Amino acid sequence: MASSAGLALCGQALVVRGGSRFLATTTASSDDDSLFTYDCSTAEKTSQENKGEDGQPVEKGSDTILASTFSKSGSYFALTDDSKRLILFRTKPWQCLSVRTVVRRCTALTFTASEEKVLVADKSGDVYSFSVLEPHGCGKLELGHLSMLLDVAVSPDDRYVLTADRDEKIRVSWALAPHNIESFCLGHTEFVSRIFVVPDHPELLLSSSGDCTLRLWDYRHGQELHCCHLTSLQEPAGPWSDKRFAASRISYWSRDSCVALLCDSVPVVYVFQLDAPRRQLVYRQQLSFQHRVWDVAFEESQGLWVLQDCRDAPLVLCRPVDGRWQPVPENATGKRVCTHLRGNWAMLEGSAGVDNGFSSLYKATFDNMTTYLKKKEERLQQQLRKKRPKNPSPGPNGQAKKVKSGEAS
């Protein structure tokens, strides 16, 4: 799957990625202007990276970052790239701890709540765990699906591993014994693109799908609590109203229980409020932008950061004003971060025409009935021609030759 530019936030640590590079800085209002940059194309490579499972050479990856995430405390940061590597960092201060090889290209990753492991989901449907405490240790196969995995999450108490796949399923497995399945969350009619366990309501799960819905679940019991159809929320109808789209990011703000939903290739951000006592999602508004939005992320002390395809203002901060979310004038922090992004715009401009690869995941439908009926009619006509009696061959004078009764017998 292709990967566009991405944004990750934890505390006041901010990471922006694009192509094979990322830069890390802080949103703190202090005079700290430190910047850490990393390019995956310079990472160490092992001889196994250029060989497949059968030992034969395979095509070299592009080093493009496919997925990245912070640990819960923000002490660690991990990413996977197109060259089948898992790269682990310490963030205080920033330092690369290890570069490890994964079996297949990955689609998502997450840290356990204890920050002892990184769980990596790949395109073949498997989840591997890699130790954080032993940063050079090999991966361990934890569980597998029969179809491509698109996201992976863990419960805040590390009891459950949640996985979302292309075949519309969300599986809830025991972390200590992943072969034991606690439940399935079934109801989506297309691939499940993103899942998110609500941190201050750990029994609740948010999920999004190619069926243009955002759903709320009691995931331990596999019970759907609420479903929002995004196509009915467009205000006004935009040029994308007749398109299929899937969420590429679910972000949550604990302060007001706000949920921000970003859909791939759609220049709007949907804002909901989680009403946990009533077990439902309340639609609040949509934020529209003139440029393509690559990613969004909440910062608890600031608001909603929006990364967009605009060199003049690549990062925009939105806050609630009189109950409505809206962009606010650029402050000192925003100016400083935007200056860094403009200075490293080369890593982002390659994402201008790249989507998240969801368009290839929709179920294909074929109208085979027309072809079937046509072939059936041809067979019937052919059978009729075979059954039809043949005319006797003409004689030398152009008349049909008569056959004597004695000769016929």
Short mmCIF file of C-alpha atoms in Angstrom, two decimals:
data_model
loop_
_atom_site.label_atom_id
_atom_site.label_comp_id
_atom_site.label_asym_id
_atom_site.label_seq_id
_atom_site.Cartn_x
_atom_site.Cartn_y
_atom_site.Cartn_z
CA MET A 1 0.00 0.00 0.00
CA ALA A 2 1.21 3.48 -0.79
CA SER A 3 1.71 5.89 2.06
CA SER A 4 1.15 9.62 2.05
CA ALA A 5 2.62 12.08 4.52
CA GLY A 6 1.84 11.44 8.17
CA LEU A 7 1.68 13.15 11.56
CA ALA A 8 2.30 11.69 15.01
CA LEU A 9 1.94 13.43 18.38
CA CYS A 10 2.58 12.35 21.95
CA GLY A 11 2.67 14.94 24.67
CA GLN A 12 4.60 17.81 23.11
CA ALA A 13 6.67 15.61 20.80
CA LEU A 14 5.67 16.00 17.15
CA VAL A 15 6.80 13.93 14.17
CA VAL A 16 6.04 14.63 10.51
CA ARG A 17 6.96 11.99 7.94
CA GLY A 18 7.02 11.88 4.18
CA GLY A 19 8.72 9.54 1.74
CA SER A 20 11.69 7.89 3.42
CA ARG A 21 12.29 10.70 5.93
CA PHE A 22 10.82 12.14 9.09
CA LEU A 23 11.56 15.11 11.30
CA ALA A 24 10.86 15.38 15.01
CA THR A 25 10.47 18.56 17.03
CA THR A 26 8.48 19.87 19.98
CA THR A 27 5.34 21.97 20.30
CA ALA A 28 6.50 23.42 23.62
CA SER A 29 6.41 27.20 23.78
CA SER A 30 9.99 27.34 25.10
CA ASP A 31 12.97 28.51 23.10
CA ASP A 32 13.91 24.88 22.39
CA ASP A 33 14.33 24.81 18.62
CA SER A 34 15.94 21.38 18.45
CA LEU A 35 15.20 19.25 15.39
CA PHE A 36 15.88 15.58 14.77
CA THR A 37 15.75 14.20 11.24
CA TYR A 38 16.14 10.66 9.96
CA ASP A 39 16.29 9.15 6.48
CA CYS A 40 15.47 5.45 6.09
CA SER A 41 17.55 5.28 2.92
CA THR A 42 20.65 5.66 5.10
CA ALA A 43 19.62 2.93 7.55
CA GLU A 44 21.71 -0.20 7.72
CA LYS A 45 20.70 -3.06 5.47
CA THR A 46 21.21 -6.76 6.04
CA SER A 47 21.88 -9.39 3.43
CA GLN A 48 18.53 -11.07 4.19
CA GLU A 49 16.61 -7.99 3.05
CA ASN A 50 17.25 -8.76 -0.61
CA LYS A 51 16.09 -12.39 -0.40
CA GLY A 52 12.62 -13.85 -0.27
CA GLU A 53 11.40 -16.80 1.78
CA ASP A 54 12.77 -19.17 -0.85
CA GLY A 55 16.18 -17.52 -0.71
CA GLN A 56 15.83 -15.99 -4.18
CA PRO A 57 16.53 -12.28 -4.78
CA VAL A 58 13.51 -10.00 -4.61
CA GLU A 59 12.84 -6.47 -5.72
CA LYS A 60 14.40 -3.87 -3.47
CA GLY A 61 12.00 -1.62 -1.52
CA SER A 62 11.78 2.13 -1.89
CA ASP A 63 12.56 2.92 1.80
CA THR A 64 9.22 4.80 2.01
CA ILE A 65 7.85 4.92 5.55
CA LEU A 66 4.62 2.90 5.65
CA ALA A 67 3.55 3.34 9.28
CA SER A 68 4.82 4.96 12.48
CA THR A 69 3.73 5.47 16.07
CA PHE A 70 4.76 6.63 19.54
CA SER A 71 4.64 4.53 22.68
CA LYS A 72 2.11 5.55 25.34
CA SER A 73 4.60 7.64 27.36
CA GLY A 74 6.30 9.02 24.27
CA SER A 75 9.63 7.51 25.31
CA TYR A 76 9.83 5.36 22.16
CA PHE A 77 9.00 5.81 18.50
CA ALA A 78 8.87 3.08 15.86
CA LEU A 79 8.36 2.93 12.11
CA THR A 80 8.25 0.38 9.31
CA ASP A 81 9.31 1.03 5.74
CA ASP A 82 8.94 -0.40 2.27
CA SER A 83 12.27 -2.21 2.60
CA LYS A 84 10.73 -4.52 5.25
CA ARG A 85 12.47 -2.97 8.23
CA LEU A 86 11.29 -2.10 11.73
CA ILE A 87 13.28 0.84 13.13
CA LEU A 88 13.08 1.65 16.84
CA PHE A 89 14.02 5.00 18.43
CA ARG A 90 14.43 6.40 21.90
CA THR A 91 13.01 9.94 22.04
CA LYS A 92 14.59 11.43 25.18
CA PRO A 93 17.00 12.25 23.61
CA TRP A 94 16.34 11.03 20.07
CA GLN A 95 18.46 8.01 19.21
CA CYS A 96 18.09 5.07 16.84
CA LEU A 97 18.17 1.88 18.93
CA SER A 98 17.84 -0.82 16.29
CA VAL A 99 17.02 -1.72 12.70
CA ARG A 100 15.35 -5.12 12.36
CA THR A 101 14.01 -7.02 9.37
CA VAL A 102 10.35 -8.05 9.17
CA VAL A 103 9.02 -10.94 7.10
CA ARG A 104 6.65 -8.93 4.90
CA ARG A 105 5.76 -5.31 4.29
CA CYS A 106 3.77 -3.93 7.18
CA THR A 107 0.52 -2.00 7.22
CA ALA A 108 0.28 -0.91 10.88
CA LEU A 109 2.08 -1.11 14.20
CA THR A 110 1.48 -0.28 17.85
CA PHE A 111 3.24 -0.50 21.21
CA THR A 112 1.81 -2.48 24.07
CA ALA A 113 0.69 -0.35 27.03
CA SER A 114 3.63 -1.65 29.08
CA GLU A 115 5.98 -0.53 26.28
CA GLU A 116 7.73 -3.90 26.38
CA LYS A 117 6.77 -4.90 22.82
CA VAL A 118 5.96 -3.52 19.41
CA LEU A 119 3.20 -5.32 17.52
CA VAL A 120 3.50 -5.23 13.73
CA ALA A 121 0.68 -6.19 11.33
CA ASP A 122 1.57 -7.15 7.76
CA LYS A 123 -0.03 -7.60 4.35
CA SER A 124 -0.25 -11.37 4.64
CA GLY A 125 -2.48 -11.16 7.74
CA ASP A 126 0.09 -11.92 10.45
CA VAL A 127 0.99 -10.02 13.63
CA TYR A 128 4.56 -10.25 14.94
CA SER A 129 5.84 -8.94 18.26
CA PHE A 130 9.29 -7.40 18.71
CA SER A 131 10.88 -6.69 22.06
CA VAL A 132 11.59 -3.11 23.07
CA LEU A 133 13.75 -4.09 26.03
CA GLU A 134 15.90 -6.26 23.75
CA PRO A 135 16.02 -3.97 20.71
CA HIS A 136 17.93 -6.43 18.52
CA GLY A 137 15.78 -9.48 19.27
CA CYS A 138 13.97 -11.33 16.48
CA GLY A 139 10.24 -11.12 15.94
CA LYS A 140 7.74 -13.67 17.23
CA LEU A 141 4.60 -14.67 15.34
CA GLU A 142 1.59 -13.93 17.57
CA LEU A 143 -1.51 -14.47 15.41
CA GLY A 144 -2.72 -14.59 11.85
CA HIS A 145 -5.72 -13.80 9.64
CA LEU A 146 -6.64 -15.24 6.28
CA SER A 147 -6.63 -11.79 4.67
CA MET A 148 -4.59 -8.59 4.75
CA LEU A 149 -4.46 -6.74 8.06
CA LEU A 150 -5.05 -3.00 7.93
CA ASP A 151 -4.73 -2.02 11.61
CA VAL A 152 -3.77 -3.36 15.02
CA ALA A 153 -4.45 -2.06 18.53
CA VAL A 154 -4.14 -3.21 22.13
CA SER A 155 -6.43 -2.65 25.10
CA PRO A 156 -5.12 -0.22 27.76
CA ASP A 157 -4.58 -3.11 30.19
CA ASP A 158 -2.70 -5.19 27.57
CA ARG A 159 -5.22 -8.03 27.91
CA TYR A 160 -6.45 -7.98 24.32
CA VAL A 161 -5.01 -7.55 20.84
CA LEU A 162 -7.45 -6.13 18.32
CA THR A 163 -6.93 -6.61 14.60
CA ALA A 164 -8.83 -5.28 11.58
CA ASP A 165 -8.68 -6.95 8.18
CA ARG A 166 -9.72 -6.54 4.57
CA ASP A 167 -12.58 -9.03 4.95
CA GLU A 168 -14.75 -6.71 7.09
CA LYS A 169 -13.78 -8.31 10.41
CA ILE A 170 -12.46 -7.01 13.72
CA ARG A 171 -11.03 -9.77 15.88
CA VAL A 172 -10.42 -9.49 19.63
CA SER A 173 -7.78 -11.99 20.81
CA TRP A 174 -6.19 -12.68 24.18
CA ALA A 175 -2.75 -11.10 24.32
CA LEU A 176 -1.20 -13.94 26.34
CA ALA A 177 -2.82 -16.65 24.22
CA PRO A 178 -3.69 -15.12 20.82
CA HIS A 179 -5.16 -18.40 19.55
CA ASN A 180 -8.01 -17.77 22.00
CA ILE A 181 -10.51 -15.36 20.45
CA GLU A 182 -12.63 -13.30 22.84
CA SER A 183 -15.02 -11.96 20.20
CA PHE A 184 -15.57 -10.70 16.68
CA CYS A 185 -17.00 -7.28 15.88
CA LEU A 186 -19.05 -7.88 12.73
CA GLY A 187 -21.17 -5.40 10.83
CA HIS A 188 -18.98 -3.53 8.37
CA THR A 189 -19.69 -4.33 4.73
CA GLU A 190 -16.26 -3.35 3.40
CA PHE A 191 -12.67 -3.53 4.63
CA VAL A 192 -12.01 -2.11 8.12
CA SER A 193 -9.48 0.68 7.62
CA ARG A 194 -8.88 1.91 11.19
CA ILE A 195 -9.61 0.86 14.77
CA PHE A 196 -9.08 2.87 17.96
CA VAL A 197 -9.58 1.87 21.61
CA VAL A 198 -10.85 4.89 23.55
CA PRO A 199 -8.23 5.47 26.30
CA ASP A 200 -10.52 6.92 29.01
CA HIS A 201 -13.29 4.42 28.19
CA PRO A 202 -11.23 1.26 27.67
CA GLU A 203 -14.27 -0.92 27.00
CA LEU A 204 -15.16 1.06 23.87
CA LEU A 205 -13.76 0.75 20.35
CA LEU A 206 -14.10 3.04 17.35
CA SER A 207 -13.80 1.63 13.84
CA SER A 208 -14.00 2.99 10.30
CA SER A 209 -14.44 1.22 7.01
CA GLY A 210 -14.68 1.48 3.26
CA ASP A 211 -18.46 1.34 3.73
CA CYS A 212 -18.32 5.04 4.77
CA THR A 213 -19.32 4.42 8.39
CA LEU A 214 -17.87 5.18 11.81
CA ARG A 215 -18.96 2.62 14.40
CA LEU A 216 -18.81 2.35 18.18
CA TRP A 217 -18.41 -1.08 19.79
CA ASP A 218 -18.37 -2.87 23.10
CA TYR A 219 -15.53 -4.94 21.69
CA ARG A 220 -15.27 -7.55 24.44
CA HIS A 221 -18.80 -8.70 23.67
CA GLY A 222 -18.67 -7.97 19.94
CA GLN A 223 -21.67 -5.65 20.28
CA GLU A 224 -22.21 -2.69 17.97
CA LEU A 225 -23.45 0.30 19.97
CA HIS A 226 -23.77 3.03 17.35
CA CYS A 227 -23.23 3.58 13.62
CA CYS A 228 -22.72 6.90 11.80
CA HIS A 229 -23.13 6.99 8.02
CA LEU A 230 -20.70 9.62 6.78
CA THR A 231 -22.38 10.10 3.42
CA SER A 232 -25.42 11.59 5.17
CA LEU A 233 -23.30 14.18 6.99
CA GLN A 234 -21.83 16.09 4.05
CA GLU A 235 -22.63 19.78 4.30
CA PRO A 236 -22.95 20.89 1.59
CA ALA A 237 -22.55 18.13 -0.96
CA GLY A 238 -19.05 18.38 -2.39
CA PRO A 239 -17.46 17.04 -5.53
CA TRP A 240 -16.60 13.89 -3.58
CA SER A 241 -20.21 13.15 -2.60
CA ASP A 242 -20.49 10.33 -5.16
CA LYS A 243 -17.14 8.78 -4.27
CA ARG A 244 -16.35 5.91 -1.96
CA PHE A 245 -13.94 6.79 0.81
CA ALA A 246 -12.47 5.28 3.96
CA ALA A 247 -11.06 6.87 7.10
CA SER A 248 -7.29 7.13 7.17
CA ARG A 249 -7.12 8.47 10.73
CA ILE A 250 -9.18 8.37 13.94
CA SER A 251 -7.92 10.82 16.57
CA TYR A 252 -9.31 11.42 20.08
CA TRP A 253 -9.24 14.40 22.45
CA SER A 254 -9.87 13.35 26.05
CA ARG A 255 -10.59 16.89 27.25
CA ASP A 256 -14.00 17.12 25.55
CA SER A 257 -14.34 13.50 24.34
CA CYS A 258 -13.95 14.71 20.75
CA VAL A 259 -13.31 12.37 17.85
CA ALA A 260 -11.73 13.66 14.64
CA LEU A 261 -12.14 11.51 11.55
CA LEU A 262 -10.07 12.08 8.42
CA CYS A 263 -11.10 10.33 5.22
CA ASP A 264 -8.70 9.50 2.43
CA SER A 265 -8.84 11.86 -0.57
CA VAL A 266 -11.59 14.00 1.01
CA PRO A 267 -10.60 17.57 2.08
CA VAL A 268 -12.73 17.58 5.23
CA VAL A 269 -12.35 16.47 8.83
CA TYR A 270 -15.46 15.16 10.59
CA VAL A 271 -15.80 16.06 14.27
CA PHE A 272 -17.88 13.95 16.66
CA GLN A 273 -18.38 13.92 20.41
CA LEU A 274 -18.41 10.63 22.27
CA ASP A 275 -21.35 10.38 24.66
CA ALA A 276 -20.02 7.47 26.71
CA PRO A 277 -22.94 7.18 29.20
CA ARG A 278 -25.42 6.84 26.33
CA ARG A 279 -23.00 4.76 24.27
CA GLN A 280 -23.31 6.86 21.13
CA LEU A 281 -21.49 9.30 18.85
CA VAL A 282 -22.90 12.79 18.36
CA TYR A 283 -22.01 14.53 15.11
CA ARG A 284 -20.84 18.13 15.67
CA GLN A 285 -19.42 19.57 12.46
CA GLN A 286 -17.05 19.15 9.58
CA LEU A 287 -13.91 21.20 8.98
CA SER A 288 -13.33 21.96 5.30
CA PHE A 289 -9.94 22.83 3.80
CA GLN A 290 -8.86 24.19 0.44
CA HIS A 291 -5.91 21.81 0.24
CA ARG A 292 -5.65 18.08 0.63
CA VAL A 293 -5.34 17.04 4.27
CA TRP A 294 -2.64 14.42 4.83
CA ASP A 295 -3.15 13.73 8.52
CA VAL A 296 -4.60 15.03 11.79
CA ALA A 297 -3.72 14.54 15.46
CA PHE A 298 -4.91 15.99 18.76
CA GLU A 299 -2.57 17.55 21.29
CA GLU A 300 -4.22 17.65 24.71
CA SER A 301 -2.90 21.10 25.63
CA GLN A 302 -3.35 22.76 22.24
CA GLY A 303 -6.08 21.30 20.03
CA LEU A 304 -6.21 19.63 16.63
CA TRP A 305 -3.13 19.82 14.40
CA VAL A 306 -3.84 19.43 10.68
CA LEU A 307 -1.09 18.53 8.20
CA GLN A 308 -2.01 19.69 4.69
CA ASP A 309 -0.59 19.91 1.21
CA CYS A 310 0.23 23.62 1.35
CA ARG A 311 3.80 24.85 1.45
CA ASP A 312 2.84 28.26 2.83
CA ALA A 313 0.90 26.76 5.76
CA PRO A 314 1.68 23.04 6.01
CA LEU A 315 0.54 22.74 9.63
CA VAL A 316 -2.66 24.34 10.94
CA LEU A 317 -3.93 24.40 14.52
CA CYS A 318 -7.69 24.20 15.12
CA ARG A 319 -9.43 24.93 18.42
CA PRO A 320 -13.04 25.15 19.60
CA VAL A 321 -14.30 28.74 19.56
CA ASP A 322 -17.84 29.27 20.89
CA GLY A 323 -18.51 25.58 20.46
CA ARG A 324 -17.26 25.38 16.86
CA TRP A 325 -13.87 24.08 15.78
CA GLN A 326 -11.97 26.46 13.52
CA PRO A 327 -8.39 27.30 12.50
CA VAL A 328 -6.71 29.82 14.78
CA PRO A 329 -4.07 32.43 13.88
CA GLU A 330 -0.59 31.00 13.69
CA ASN A 331 1.23 31.25 17.03
CA ALA A 332 4.95 31.13 17.73
CA THR A 333 4.96 27.33 17.95
CA GLY A 334 3.12 26.94 14.66
CA LYS A 335 5.44 29.38 12.91
CA ARG A 336 8.52 27.56 14.16
CA VAL A 337 7.25 24.11 13.09
CA CYS A 338 6.07 25.42 9.70
CA THR A 339 9.50 26.94 9.13
CA HIS A 340 11.06 23.50 9.70
CA LEU A 341 8.58 21.88 7.30
CA ARG A 342 9.16 24.44 4.57
CA GLY A 343 12.89 23.85 4.93
CA ASN A 344 12.31 20.11 4.46
CA TRP A 345 9.49 20.34 1.92
CA ALA A 346 11.22 17.88 -0.40
CA MET A 347 10.17 15.00 1.86
CA LEU A 348 6.50 16.05 1.66
CA GLU A 349 6.05 17.09 -1.95
CA GLY A 350 6.36 13.48 -3.10
CA SER A 351 3.13 12.73 -1.21
CA ALA A 352 1.09 15.22 -3.24
CA GLY A 353 -0.45 12.62 -5.54
CA VAL A 354 -0.25 9.59 -3.26
CA ASP A 355 -3.26 8.08 -1.52
CA ASN A 356 -3.37 5.48 1.24
CA GLY A 357 -4.06 2.63 -1.15
CA PHE A 358 -7.65 2.02 0.00
CA SER A 359 -9.08 2.28 -3.52
CA SER A 360 -7.70 -1.16 -4.42
CA LEU A 361 -9.28 -2.84 -1.38
CA TYR A 362 -12.95 -2.53 -2.30
CA LYS A 363 -14.82 -5.67 -3.26
CA ALA A 364 -15.06 -6.03 -7.01
CA THR A 365 -18.43 -6.89 -8.54
CA PHE A 366 -18.92 -8.56 -11.90
CA ASP A 367 -22.06 -8.92 -14.03
CA ASN A 368 -21.58 -12.47 -15.30
CA MET A 369 -25.27 -13.05 -16.12
CA THR A 370 -25.22 -11.26 -19.49
CA THR A 371 -22.22 -13.25 -20.67
CA TYR A 372 -23.75 -16.48 -19.36
CA LEU A 373 -27.05 -15.94 -21.19
CA LYS A 374 -25.27 -15.07 -24.42
CA LYS A 375 -23.16 -18.24 -24.31
CA LYS A 376 -26.22 -20.30 -23.39
CA GLU A 377 -28.09 -18.98 -26.44
CA GLU A 378 -25.10 -19.83 -28.68
CA ARG A 379 -25.05 -23.41 -27.34
CA LEU A 380 -28.77 -23.85 -27.96
CA GLN A 381 -28.44 -22.60 -31.52
CA GLN A 382 -25.53 -24.93 -32.11
CA GLN A 383 -27.52 -27.91 -30.80
CA LEU A 384 -30.46 -27.02 -33.05
CA ARG A 385 -28.21 -26.93 -36.10
CA LYS A 386 -26.87 -30.38 -35.28
CA LYS A 387 -30.39 -31.85 -34.91
CA ARG A 388 -31.69 -30.30 -38.17
CA PRO A 389 -31.74 -32.91 -41.08
CA LYS A 390 -29.26 -32.30 -43.84
CA ASN A 391 -30.48 -31.81 -47.48
CA PRO A 392 -29.43 -34.61 -49.95
CA SER A 393 -26.52 -33.69 -52.17
CA PRO A 394 -27.48 -32.62 -55.78
CA GLY A 395 -26.87 -34.93 -58.79
CA PRO A 396 -24.93 -34.18 -61.97
CA ASN A 397 -27.89 -32.34 -63.57
CA GLY A 398 -28.43 -30.19 -60.48
CA GLN A 399 -31.29 -32.40 -59.21
CA ALA A 400 -31.26 -34.22 -55.96
CA LYS A 401 -30.17 -37.81 -56.38
CA LYS A 402 -32.93 -40.33 -55.57
CA VAL A 403 -32.08 -43.38 -53.56
CA LYS A 404 -33.69 -46.72 -54.54
CA SER A 405 -35.54 -48.56 -51.86
CA GLY A 406 -33.32 -51.59 -52.29
CA GLU A 407 -30.18 -49.50 -51.86
CA ALA A 408 -31.60 -47.82 -48.80
CA SER A 409 -32.02 -51.17 -47.12
#
